[in-house]
Tab-separated table of C-alpha atoms in Angstrom:
chain	number	residue	atom	x	y	z
A	1	MET	CA	44.622	4.107	14.950
A	2	LYS	CA	42.486	4.362	11.907
A	3	GLU	CA	39.040	5.475	11.575
A	4	VAL	CA	35.984	3.404	11.148
A	5	VAL	CA	31.638	5.040	12.036
A	6	LEU	CA	29.291	2.398	13.164
A	7	GLY	CA	25.763	2.268	10.810
A	8	ILE	CA	22.690	0.862	12.871
A	9	ASP	CA	19.750	-0.225	11.340
A	10	LEU	CA	16.797	-0.519	14.110
A	11	GLY	CA	14.961	-3.056	11.627
A	12	THR	CA	11.515	-5.080	12.905
A	13	SER	CA	12.868	-8.829	13.554
A	14	SER	CA	16.971	-7.416	14.633
A	15	ILE	CA	19.376	-4.628	14.579
A	16	LYS	CA	21.958	-4.038	12.718
A	17	VAL	CA	25.401	-2.817	13.273
A	18	ILE	CA	28.209	-2.691	10.711
A	19	ALA	CA	31.765	-0.527	11.217
A	20	VAL	CA	32.759	1.723	8.244
A	21	ASN	CA	35.821	2.745	7.118
A	22	GLN	CA	37.568	5.396	4.611
A	23	GLN	CA	36.899	3.915	1.960
A	24	GLY	CA	33.446	2.524	2.209
A	25	ASP	CA	34.796	-0.761	3.261
A	26	VAL	CA	32.824	-2.985	5.853
A	27	ILE	CA	35.391	-4.567	8.396
A	28	GLU	CA	33.189	-5.998	10.864
A	29	SER	CA	28.652	-6.403	11.202
A	30	GLU	CA	26.545	-7.556	14.017
A	31	ASN	CA	23.398	-8.062	14.338
A	32	ALA	CA	20.901	-8.917	17.344
A	33	PRO	CA	17.444	-9.822	16.961
A	34	LEU	CA	14.084	-8.589	17.984
A	35	SER	CA	10.342	-10.500	18.457
A	36	LEU	CA	7.206	-9.212	18.365
A	37	ILE	CA	4.657	-7.913	20.217
A	38	GLN	CA	1.286	-9.396	19.285
A	39	GLU	CA	-1.804	-9.205	22.361
A	40	GLN	CA	-4.334	-10.113	19.319
A	41	SER	CA	-5.756	-10.372	15.676
A	42	GLY	CA	-3.938	-6.407	14.325
A	43	TYR	CA	-1.676	-5.559	17.499
A	44	SER	CA	1.825	-5.254	16.997
A	45	GLU	CA	4.159	-4.055	19.366
A	46	GLN	CA	7.850	-3.679	21.015
A	47	ASP	CA	9.419	-2.715	24.036
A	48	PRO	CA	11.721	0.174	23.222
A	49	GLU	CA	13.718	-0.802	26.261
A	50	ALA	CA	14.097	-4.689	23.756
A	51	TRP	CA	15.879	-2.232	20.899
A	52	PHE	CA	18.469	0.186	23.002
A	53	GLN	CA	19.706	-3.454	25.255
A	54	ALA	CA	20.069	-5.889	21.738
A	55	THR	CA	21.889	-1.936	19.807
A	56	LYS	CA	24.458	-2.532	23.214
A	57	LYS	CA	24.761	-6.924	22.598
A	58	ALA	CA	25.883	-5.688	18.239
A	59	ILE	CA	27.820	-2.987	20.310
A	60	LEU	CA	29.618	-4.769	22.512
A	61	ALA	CA	29.952	-8.085	19.484
A	62	LEU	CA	31.851	-6.136	17.025
A	63	MET	CA	33.871	-4.192	19.128
A	64	SER	CA	35.330	-6.955	20.550
A	65	SER	CA	35.654	-8.374	17.571
A	66	SER	CA	40.040	-9.180	16.422
A	67	LYS	CA	38.547	-7.914	13.339
A	68	MET	CA	38.119	-4.654	14.555
A	69	GLU	CA	42.103	-4.013	16.375
A	70	GLY	CA	44.140	-1.287	15.207
A	71	TYR	CA	40.480	0.776	14.985
A	72	VAL	CA	38.445	3.976	16.551
A	73	VAL	CA	35.120	4.738	16.342
A	74	LYS	CA	33.901	8.438	15.169
A	75	GLY	CA	30.815	8.232	15.070
A	76	MET	CA	27.330	6.662	14.447
A	77	SER	CA	24.516	7.110	13.218
A	78	PHE	CA	20.553	5.847	13.023
A	79	SER	CA	18.334	3.910	10.766
A	80	GLY	CA	15.214	2.681	11.998
A	81	GLN	CA	11.943	1.488	11.087
A	82	MET	CA	9.240	4.056	10.831
A	83	HIS	CA	5.799	5.494	11.985
A	84	GLY	CA	5.803	3.295	15.214
A	85	LEU	CA	4.649	5.059	17.942
A	86	VAL	CA	7.268	5.779	21.508
A	87	ILE	CA	5.408	7.639	23.978
A	88	VAL	CA	7.436	9.181	26.927
A	89	ASP	CA	6.585	11.917	29.809
A	90	LYS	CA	9.184	15.161	30.923
A	91	GLU	CA	11.543	12.313	33.250
A	92	GLY	CA	11.980	10.248	29.187
A	93	HIS	CA	10.351	6.993	30.632
A	94	VAL	CA	8.207	5.314	27.899
A	95	LEU	CA	4.992	5.238	28.939
A	96	ARG	CA	3.910	2.155	27.034
A	97	ASN	CA	4.801	-0.416	24.674
A	98	ALA	CA	6.211	1.219	21.233
A	99	ILE	CA	2.998	0.656	18.436
A	100	LEU	CA	4.167	-0.704	15.120
A	101	TRP	CA	4.350	0.539	10.960
A	102	ASN	CA	2.754	-2.856	10.775
A	103	ASP	CA	-0.567	-2.563	13.188
A	104	THR	CA	-3.489	-2.191	12.344
A	105	ARG	CA	-5.786	-1.651	15.167
A	106	ASN	CA	-6.165	2.131	14.310
A	107	SER	CA	-9.473	2.126	11.182
A	108	GLU	CA	-11.573	4.226	13.165
A	109	GLN	CA	-9.331	6.680	14.186
A	110	CYS	CA	-7.945	6.508	10.037
A	111	ARG	CA	-11.484	7.467	10.154
A	112	GLN	CA	-11.717	10.566	11.661
A	113	ILE	CA	-9.501	11.840	9.628
A	114	ILE	CA	-10.397	11.556	6.654
A	115	ASP	CA	-14.178	12.690	8.279
A	116	LYS	CA	-11.965	15.958	8.942
A	117	PHE	CA	-8.676	16.291	6.335
A	118	GLY	CA	-9.938	14.022	3.319
A	119	HIS	CA	-8.483	10.852	2.313
A	120	ARG	CA	-4.753	12.879	2.091
A	121	VAL	CA	-2.956	14.729	4.430
A	122	ASN	CA	0.284	16.366	3.548
A	123	GLU	CA	0.655	14.392	0.702
A	124	ASN	CA	0.252	10.489	2.116
A	125	PRO	CA	-3.077	8.463	2.631
A	126	VAL	CA	-4.255	8.355	5.482
A	127	LEU	CA	-3.406	5.041	6.353
A	128	GLU	CA	-3.575	2.579	10.031
A	129	GLY	CA	0.431	2.157	9.470
A	130	PHE	CA	1.315	5.807	9.604
A	131	THR	CA	2.038	7.542	12.925
A	132	LEU	CA	-1.019	9.919	13.360
A	133	PRO	CA	-3.590	7.484	13.735
A	134	LYS	CA	-1.717	5.682	16.552
A	135	MET	CA	-1.391	9.358	18.293
A	136	LEU	CA	-5.227	9.070	18.076
A	137	TRP	CA	-5.643	5.181	19.475
A	138	VAL	CA	-3.421	5.513	22.647
A	139	GLN	CA	-4.905	9.103	22.954
A	140	GLN	CA	-8.747	7.802	23.156
A	141	GLN	CA	-8.456	4.547	24.284
A	142	GLU	CA	-5.374	5.111	26.735
A	143	PRO	CA	-5.950	8.669	28.395
A	144	GLU	CA	-4.738	7.862	31.940
A	145	ILE	CA	-1.248	7.062	29.688
A	146	TRP	CA	-1.651	9.470	27.000
A	147	LYS	CA	-2.263	12.572	29.481
A	148	ASN	CA	1.114	11.590	30.788
A	149	VAL	CA	2.862	12.785	27.270
A	150	ASP	CA	5.990	14.821	27.544
A	151	TYR	CA	6.828	14.143	23.907
A	152	PHE	CA	6.796	11.282	20.925
A	153	MET	CA	9.280	9.920	19.326
A	154	LEU	CA	10.227	7.235	15.932
A	155	PRO	CA	11.983	4.712	17.114
A	156	LYS	CA	14.929	5.163	15.892
A	157	ASP	CA	14.983	8.300	17.501
A	158	TYR	CA	13.987	6.317	20.764
A	159	LEU	CA	17.180	4.489	20.018
A	160	ARG	CA	19.763	7.760	19.530
A	161	PHE	CA	17.626	9.162	22.933
A	162	ARG	CA	19.027	6.263	25.616
A	163	LEU	CA	22.275	6.856	23.416
A	164	THR	CA	22.937	10.312	23.629
A	165	GLY	CA	20.070	11.788	26.332
A	166	ASN	CA	19.269	14.511	23.330
A	167	ILE	CA	16.046	14.604	21.498
A	168	HIS	CA	15.381	15.474	17.840
A	169	MET	CA	13.726	14.286	15.099
A	170	GLU	CA	14.511	14.536	11.426
A	171	TYR	CA	12.678	14.984	8.349
A	172	SER	CA	12.341	11.822	6.046
A	173	ASP	CA	11.295	9.377	9.258
A	174	ALA	CA	8.824	13.149	10.416
A	175	ALA	CA	7.424	12.526	6.997
A	176	SER	CA	6.405	9.528	7.479
A	177	THR	CA	4.037	10.895	10.843
A	178	LEU	CA	0.936	13.002	7.980
A	179	LEU	CA	2.563	15.689	10.584
A	180	LEU	CA	4.847	17.408	9.005
A	181	SER	CA	4.090	19.354	5.963
A	182	PRO	CA	6.716	18.649	3.159
A	183	LYS	CA	5.843	22.620	1.374
A	184	THR	CA	7.042	23.995	4.202
A	185	ASN	CA	9.276	21.492	6.069
A	186	GLN	CA	7.800	22.303	9.140
A	187	TRP	CA	5.101	20.669	11.754
A	188	THR	CA	1.313	21.396	10.269
A	189	LYS	CA	0.525	21.674	14.875
A	190	ASP	CA	-3.040	23.073	13.729
A	191	LEU	CA	-4.033	19.123	12.814
A	192	GLY	CA	-2.818	18.022	15.913
A	193	ASP	CA	-4.331	21.227	17.510
A	194	THR	CA	-7.290	19.369	15.697
A	195	PHE	CA	-7.264	16.340	17.142
A	196	GLU	CA	-6.020	18.008	21.130
A	197	ILE	CA	-2.487	16.025	20.864
A	198	GLY	CA	-0.710	19.123	22.723
A	199	ASP	CA	3.099	20.233	21.719
A	200	ILE	CA	4.511	16.841	21.611
A	201	TYR	CA	6.638	17.503	18.773
A	202	PRO	CA	10.977	16.935	18.932
A	203	PRO	CA	12.531	19.286	17.635
A	204	LEU	CA	13.824	18.898	13.919
A	205	VAL	CA	16.798	18.855	11.690
A	206	ASP	CA	19.154	17.276	9.597
A	207	SER	CA	19.811	13.180	8.913
A	208	HIS	CA	23.261	14.297	8.626
A	209	ALA	CA	23.146	16.632	12.202
A	210	PHE	CA	25.127	15.760	14.528
A	211	THR	CA	22.541	15.106	17.913
A	212	GLY	CA	25.765	15.102	20.955
A	213	ASN	CA	27.942	12.485	22.042
A	214	VAL	CA	27.715	9.240	23.417
A	215	LEU	CA	27.194	9.457	26.820
A	216	PRO	CA	29.765	8.606	29.153
A	217	THR	CA	28.657	5.835	31.157
A	218	ILE	CA	27.356	4.193	27.626
A	219	ALA	CA	30.782	4.822	25.968
A	220	GLU	CA	32.273	3.419	28.425
A	221	GLU	CA	30.232	0.245	28.742
A	222	LEU	CA	30.431	-0.473	25.154
A	223	GLY	CA	33.917	0.027	24.658
A	224	LEU	CA	33.814	3.501	23.042
A	225	ASN	CA	35.288	6.821	23.169
A	226	GLU	CA	33.591	9.139	25.020
A	227	ASP	CA	33.662	11.976	22.084
A	228	VAL	CA	32.104	8.829	19.682
A	229	ALA	CA	29.569	11.962	17.700
A	230	THR	CA	26.065	10.482	16.531
A	231	PHE	CA	24.217	11.697	13.823
A	232	ALA	CA	20.094	11.877	13.275
A	233	GLY	CA	20.090	8.967	10.438
A	234	GLY	CA	16.796	8.734	8.596
A	235	GLY	CA	14.269	6.310	7.976
A	236	ASP	CA	15.575	3.125	7.142
A	237	ASN	CA	13.898	3.451	3.549
A	238	ALA	CA	15.537	6.925	2.638
A	239	CYS	CA	18.822	5.301	4.065
A	240	GLY	CA	18.288	2.452	2.011
A	241	ALA	CA	18.152	3.966	-0.580
A	242	ILE	CA	21.506	6.365	0.587
A	243	GLY	CA	22.692	2.226	0.778
A	244	ALA	CA	21.771	1.070	-2.316
A	245	GLY	CA	23.237	4.564	-4.074
A	246	VAL	CA	19.624	6.396	-5.313
A	247	ILE	CA	20.182	9.951	-4.546
A	248	HIS	CA	19.305	11.803	-7.966
A	249	ASP	CA	16.240	12.778	-10.192
A	250	LYS	CA	14.911	9.134	-11.479
A	251	GLU	CA	16.706	6.420	-9.181
A	252	THR	CA	14.968	4.243	-8.118
A	253	LEU	CA	14.762	1.508	-5.203
A	254	CYS	CA	13.022	-2.050	-5.484
A	255	SER	CA	13.437	-3.454	-1.497
A	256	ILE	CA	12.313	-6.396	-0.594
A	257	GLY	CA	12.384	-7.494	3.347
A	258	THR	CA	9.459	-7.933	5.000
A	259	SER	CA	7.592	-5.116	3.383
A	260	GLY	CA	8.465	-4.662	-0.051
A	261	VAL	CA	9.184	-0.997	-1.343
A	262	ILE	CA	9.599	0.351	-4.619
A	263	LEU	CA	10.986	4.212	-4.085
A	264	ASN	CA	11.599	6.740	-6.825
A	265	VAL	CA	13.873	10.207	-5.872
A	266	GLU	CA	12.740	13.556	-6.631
A	267	HIS	CA	13.709	16.584	-5.839
A	268	GLN	CA	9.868	19.082	-6.462
A	269	SER	CA	8.770	19.283	-2.718
A	270	VAL	CA	5.369	18.490	-3.573
A	271	THR	CA	3.992	15.867	-6.429
A	272	GLU	CA	0.367	14.986	-6.889
A	273	TYR	CA	-0.506	11.548	-6.169
A	274	ASP	CA	-2.833	8.833	-5.468
A	275	ASN	CA	-3.909	4.887	-4.970
A	276	ASN	CA	-2.201	5.238	-1.195
A	277	LEU	CA	1.637	6.402	-2.934
A	278	HIS	CA	3.985	7.566	-0.540
A	279	PHE	CA	5.683	10.809	-0.924
A	280	PHE	CA	8.476	12.260	1.267
A	281	ASN	CA	11.347	13.654	2.175
A	282	HIS	CA	14.465	11.771	2.191
A	283	ALA	CA	17.743	11.567	4.068
A	284	ILE	CA	19.580	13.619	1.252
A	285	PRO	CA	18.686	18.133	1.736
A	286	GLN	CA	15.904	18.937	-1.004
A	287	THR	CA	15.313	16.142	-2.020
A	288	TYR	CA	12.244	14.182	-1.905
A	289	TYR	CA	11.224	10.455	-2.942
A	290	ALA	CA	7.697	9.007	-3.919
A	291	MET	CA	7.077	5.923	-2.164
A	292	GLY	CA	5.089	3.178	-3.030
A	293	VAL	CA	4.687	-0.494	-0.036
A	294	THR	CA	3.698	-4.272	-0.421
A	295	LEU	CA	3.005	-4.737	2.902
A	296	ALA	CA	3.835	-8.685	3.197
A	297	ALA	CA	6.902	-9.025	0.364
A	298	GLY	CA	9.275	-10.766	2.177
A	299	TYR	CA	7.477	-11.947	4.492
A	300	SER	CA	5.301	-14.324	2.167
A	301	PHE	CA	8.325	-16.051	0.691
A	302	ASN	CA	9.080	-16.926	4.282
A	303	TRP	CA	5.862	-17.642	5.140
A	304	LEU	CA	5.128	-19.883	2.725
A	305	LYS	CA	8.635	-21.180	3.473
A	306	HIS	CA	8.382	-22.081	7.338
A	307	THR	CA	5.038	-23.804	6.298
A	308	PHE	CA	5.047	-25.531	3.730
A	309	PHE	CA	9.128	-26.077	2.886
A	310	GLU	CA	11.301	-25.796	6.173
A	311	GLU	CA	13.930	-28.059	5.324
A	312	GLU	CA	14.774	-26.227	1.827
A	313	SER	CA	17.168	-23.658	1.836
A	314	PHE	CA	16.535	-20.300	-0.032
A	315	ASP	CA	18.667	-21.482	-2.931
A	316	GLN	CA	16.771	-24.509	-2.744
A	317	LEU	CA	12.976	-22.659	-3.406
A	318	ILE	CA	14.309	-19.922	-5.890
A	319	GLN	CA	15.820	-23.429	-7.715
A	320	LEU	CA	12.162	-24.893	-7.579
A	321	ALA	CA	10.933	-21.653	-8.931
A	322	SER	CA	12.569	-21.865	-12.080
A	323	GLN	CA	11.417	-25.633	-13.153
A	324	SER	CA	9.028	-23.953	-13.162
A	325	THR	CA	7.215	-21.798	-16.021
A	326	ILE	CA	5.915	-17.825	-16.297
A	327	GLY	CA	2.995	-17.551	-14.603
A	328	ALA	CA	3.406	-20.952	-12.653
A	329	ASN	CA	1.037	-23.372	-15.193
A	330	GLY	CA	-1.782	-20.644	-14.620
A	331	LEU	CA	-1.237	-19.776	-9.882
A	332	LEU	CA	-1.622	-16.935	-9.505
A	333	PHE	CA	-1.258	-15.704	-5.837
A	334	ALA	CA	-2.484	-13.107	-3.376
A	335	PRO	CA	0.638	-11.328	-1.099
A	336	TYR	CA	-2.218	-9.862	1.371
A	337	LEU	CA	-0.789	-11.659	4.528
A	338	ALA	CA	-0.656	-9.182	6.200
A	339	GLY	CA	-3.455	-5.998	4.154
A	340	GLU	CA	-1.949	-3.847	1.993
A	341	ARG	CA	-1.087	-0.524	1.302
A	342	THR	CA	-0.255	-0.251	-1.907
A	343	PRO	CA	-1.956	0.507	-4.267
A	344	HIS	CA	-5.260	-1.181	-2.064
A	345	GLY	CA	-5.115	0.931	1.407
A	346	ASP	CA	-6.956	-1.875	2.905
A	347	ALA	CA	-5.674	-3.354	6.130
A	348	THR	CA	-8.521	-6.387	5.798
A	349	ILE	CA	-7.372	-7.534	3.053
A	350	ARG	CA	-5.885	-11.101	3.025
A	351	GLY	CA	-3.452	-13.269	-0.124
A	352	SER	CA	-5.158	-15.817	-2.351
A	353	PHE	CA	-4.264	-19.043	-4.373
A	354	ILE	CA	-5.978	-18.789	-7.673
A	355	GLY	CA	-6.386	-21.356	-10.345
A	356	ILE	CA	-4.867	-24.571	-8.534
A	357	SER	CA	-5.615	-27.458	-10.004
A	358	GLY	CA	-4.275	-31.412	-9.457
A	359	GLN	CA	-1.456	-30.406	-11.762
A	360	HIS	CA	0.152	-27.936	-10.077
A	361	THR	CA	3.493	-28.825	-8.177
A	362	LYS	CA	5.902	-27.686	-5.180
A	363	ALA	CA	8.024	-24.831	-8.021
A	364	ASP	CA	4.846	-23.806	-8.952
A	365	PHE	CA	3.397	-22.485	-5.875
A	366	VAL	CA	7.007	-21.149	-4.558
A	367	ARG	CA	6.704	-19.301	-8.371
A	368	ALA	CA	3.705	-17.848	-7.598
A	369	VAL	CA	4.528	-16.508	-5.011
A	370	ILE	CA	8.017	-14.621	-6.548
A	371	GLU	CA	5.733	-13.626	-9.291
A	372	GLY	CA	2.874	-12.615	-6.317
A	373	ILE	CA	5.156	-10.388	-5.004
A	374	THR	CA	6.566	-8.948	-7.436
A	375	TYR	CA	3.278	-8.065	-9.257
A	376	SER	CA	2.884	-6.544	-6.553
A	377	LEU	CA	5.892	-3.614	-6.653
A	378	TYR	CA	4.827	-3.378	-10.852
A	379	ASP	CA	1.672	-1.782	-9.555
A	380	SER	CA	3.656	0.974	-7.405
A	381	ILE	CA	5.632	1.241	-10.760
A	382	GLN	CA	2.496	1.778	-13.284
A	383	LEU	CA	1.057	4.092	-10.447
A	384	ILE	CA	4.653	6.349	-10.593
A	385	ARG	CA	4.759	6.217	-14.259
A	386	GLN	CA	1.234	6.912	-14.275
A	387	ALA	CA	1.694	10.242	-12.520
A	388	GLY	CA	4.314	10.900	-15.217
A	389	ASN	CA	7.579	9.431	-14.192
A	390	GLU	CA	10.031	7.977	-15.698
A	391	ILE	CA	11.660	4.881	-14.430
A	392	ASN	CA	14.336	3.121	-16.603
A	393	THR	CA	16.643	1.727	-13.996
A	394	VAL	CA	16.321	0.255	-10.717
A	395	ILE	CA	18.169	-0.875	-8.106
A	396	SER	CA	16.921	-3.960	-6.276
A	397	ILE	CA	18.017	-4.295	-2.959
A	398	GLY	CA	16.896	-7.139	0.513
A	399	GLY	CA	15.299	-10.598	-0.571
A	400	GLY	CA	14.551	-10.258	-3.890
A	401	ALA	CA	18.285	-9.026	-5.101
A	402	LYS	CA	20.470	-11.878	-3.582
A	403	SER	CA	18.942	-14.162	-6.502
A	404	ASP	CA	20.080	-13.576	-9.743
A	405	PHE	CA	16.518	-15.133	-11.222
A	406	TRP	CA	14.624	-13.502	-9.107
A	407	LEU	CA	16.500	-10.218	-10.169
A	408	GLN	CA	16.175	-11.251	-14.170
A	409	LEU	CA	12.273	-12.421	-13.001
A	410	GLN	CA	12.256	-8.294	-11.450
A	411	ALA	CA	13.896	-6.286	-14.379
A	412	ASP	CA	11.595	-8.675	-17.120
A	413	VAL	CA	8.077	-7.862	-15.205
A	414	PHE	CA	8.917	-3.702	-14.688
A	415	ASN	CA	10.682	-3.781	-17.868
A	416	THR	CA	12.925	-1.707	-16.721
A	417	SER	CA	16.931	-2.641	-16.550
A	418	VAL	CA	17.859	-3.609	-12.833
A	419	LYS	CA	21.326	-3.387	-10.628
A	420	LYS	CA	22.830	-5.798	-8.682
A	421	LEU	CA	24.897	-4.488	-6.188
A	422	LYS	CA	28.679	-5.671	-5.055
A	423	HIS	CA	28.043	-5.773	-1.625
A	424	GLU	CA	24.699	-4.636	-0.271
A	425	GLU	CA	24.637	-3.848	3.198
A	426	GLY	CA	21.016	-2.021	3.033
A	427	PRO	CA	19.869	0.812	5.585
A	428	SER	CA	22.558	0.329	7.624
A	429	MET	CA	25.234	1.459	5.016
A	430	GLY	CA	23.548	4.530	3.851
A	431	ALA	CA	23.520	5.348	7.961
A	432	ALA	CA	26.816	4.746	7.960
A	433	ILE	CA	27.102	7.509	4.973
A	434	ILE	CA	25.078	9.140	6.709
A	435	ALA	CA	27.819	9.437	9.652
A	436	ALA	CA	30.594	9.621	7.549
A	437	TYR	CA	29.574	12.795	5.859
A	438	GLY	CA	28.457	14.353	9.267
A	439	LEU	CA	32.092	14.363	10.469
A	440	GLY	CA	33.507	15.138	7.270
A	441	TRP	CA	34.899	12.202	5.513
A	442	TYR	CA	33.379	13.971	2.306
A	443	GLN	CA	32.596	17.259	0.885
A	444	THR	CA	29.253	15.982	-0.159
A	445	PHE	CA	27.050	12.611	0.615
A	446	GLU	CA	27.288	12.469	-3.531
A	447	GLU	CA	30.801	11.646	-3.723
A	448	CYS	CA	30.563	9.390	-0.644
A	449	VAL	CA	28.047	7.137	-2.780
A	450	ASN	CA	30.559	7.178	-5.322
A	451	ASP	CA	33.234	5.682	-2.842
A	452	PHE	CA	31.159	3.663	-1.683
A	453	ILE	CA	28.597	1.793	-3.071
A	454	GLN	CA	29.820	-0.324	-6.373
A	455	VAL	CA	27.770	-2.546	-8.991
A	456	GLU	CA	28.397	-6.017	-10.152
A	457	ASN	CA	25.843	-6.503	-12.314
A	458	VAL	CA	23.325	-5.343	-14.423
A	459	PHE	CA	19.636	-7.322	-15.052
A	460	LYS	CA	18.598	-6.302	-18.897
A	461	PRO	CA	14.804	-7.085	-19.544
A	462	ASN	CA	13.266	-9.263	-21.573
A	463	THR	CA	10.727	-7.641	-24.062
A	464	ASP	CA	8.655	-10.726	-24.769
A	465	LYS	CA	8.580	-11.758	-21.134
A	466	HIS	CA	7.648	-8.851	-20.362
A	467	GLN	CA	4.881	-9.412	-22.610
A	468	GLN	CA	3.667	-12.682	-20.558
A	469	TYR	CA	4.322	-10.935	-17.368
A	470	GLU	CA	2.038	-8.382	-18.160
A	471	TYR	CA	-1.201	-10.594	-19.022
A	472	TYR	CA	-0.449	-11.953	-15.991
A	473	HIS	CA	-0.030	-8.929	-14.080
A	474	ASN	CA	-3.934	-7.628	-15.733
A	475	ILE	CA	-5.278	-11.054	-14.357
A	476	TYR	CA	-3.592	-10.558	-10.827
A	477	LYS	CA	-5.119	-7.191	-10.365
A	478	ASP	CA	-9.106	-8.430	-10.673
A	479	MET	CA	-7.714	-10.639	-7.782
A	480	TYR	CA	-8.158	-7.661	-4.821
A	481	LYS	CA	-11.450	-6.649	-6.267
A	482	HIS	CA	-13.111	-10.148	-6.146
A	483	THR	CA	-11.567	-11.497	-3.085
A	484	LYS	CA	-11.363	-8.186	-1.058
A	485	ASP	CA	-15.162	-8.212	0.515
A	486	MET	CA	-14.260	-12.373	0.694
A	487	THR	CA	-11.973	-12.017	3.117
A	488	ALA	CA	-13.057	-9.406	5.494
A	489	LYS	CA	-16.056	-11.744	5.674
A	490	LEU	CA	-13.471	-14.374	8.044
A	491	ILE	CA	-11.731	-12.043	9.314
A	492	LYS	CA	-13.308	-12.531	13.175
């Protein structure tokens, strides 16, 4: 029997599972959808049990595929949406729905943290998306639930717990809680003690650490052997970077999913950043990354499609955008549909179209949305450069990498080469690479990445076009300060 590993990615909208052989070929892939629970504006939750059931459904479908005949699963690892709070009691039972990364109900708790520790804690900005403010919200608003908490977990760590019965958290995800120090790679329990959250911290392990075998009853249910090994995995951005081959200094990732991410790898344990840039542990040991986040990147494009272009395909919208001009004939879009994280850190800002005239066409609106998303990501690139880091090459993944038009637009806006991968599986491939390394298939992450990841094309920046985009980007940057007070008044 030939061996494969499973890379399991717990996203916001779906679970994705891929089976990868020892040469890095994807043998089979399956998805299972997930839905959000949004009881009121600013709330975003999911039922952790739904994650577990969707994962089993996807693995069952994958194992039932004829493509898996002759293959045996030897190991699996996990990628997952970051920041989300899962709390369990001493029996491991979930005490409430998970509060997700895009939940913004905890602005008051952020203010409490800032009042005591300032705007940055453990090298990261204090924002609604992070885990610590979510803990304080539950502690203060749901004290009857909080008093029963024995452990907190992040989404993919809970999923692994259900499959193995073991509780762990690895560094790349732990860094997204505000409670891990990148200087010591330890929990800053004195910070938690200030807010009396209690000793609810999971044991910390490396991404490639063995975290137990799949429980026999679950292995039998899923058609797996009982010796399937699990490995800790990483946060979705860290795994997305590994899955794109972004593991060395000065390598940069652009990922456009529901949110958008610019991620730049470093080996320094601490770099002084501001403007809501994040600084996290990578899933590669002794490696870190700076990251800027656009909260509504692909979400803005999907909103446009489903609201105004329901009958058109993605390719048709891209074709429309290509018929417009640089600057969308003087139309700008700010992609703040769900607030914004970098650089503004503002949960109440909302999106805007500026410059609409009777001459604008559907093509202009589509291009304006694509350009607005890309400008927001460019904000993060500029901030990382201003901190003294070079960005000369970007590897692009996600929705923005499905179109050569958008890839060239990224190269021209960012003023850097942009690489397109031959096969792009995103964070699930990063999880598979972690499992392959954990099993000892490769001696180093670098060897594994070199075999698994291939570049298909490189898009070079056009200097003249970059100057045109720079003009519009400078106007775009003014949109926030002129609309923030107005849009805040519109939120009820």
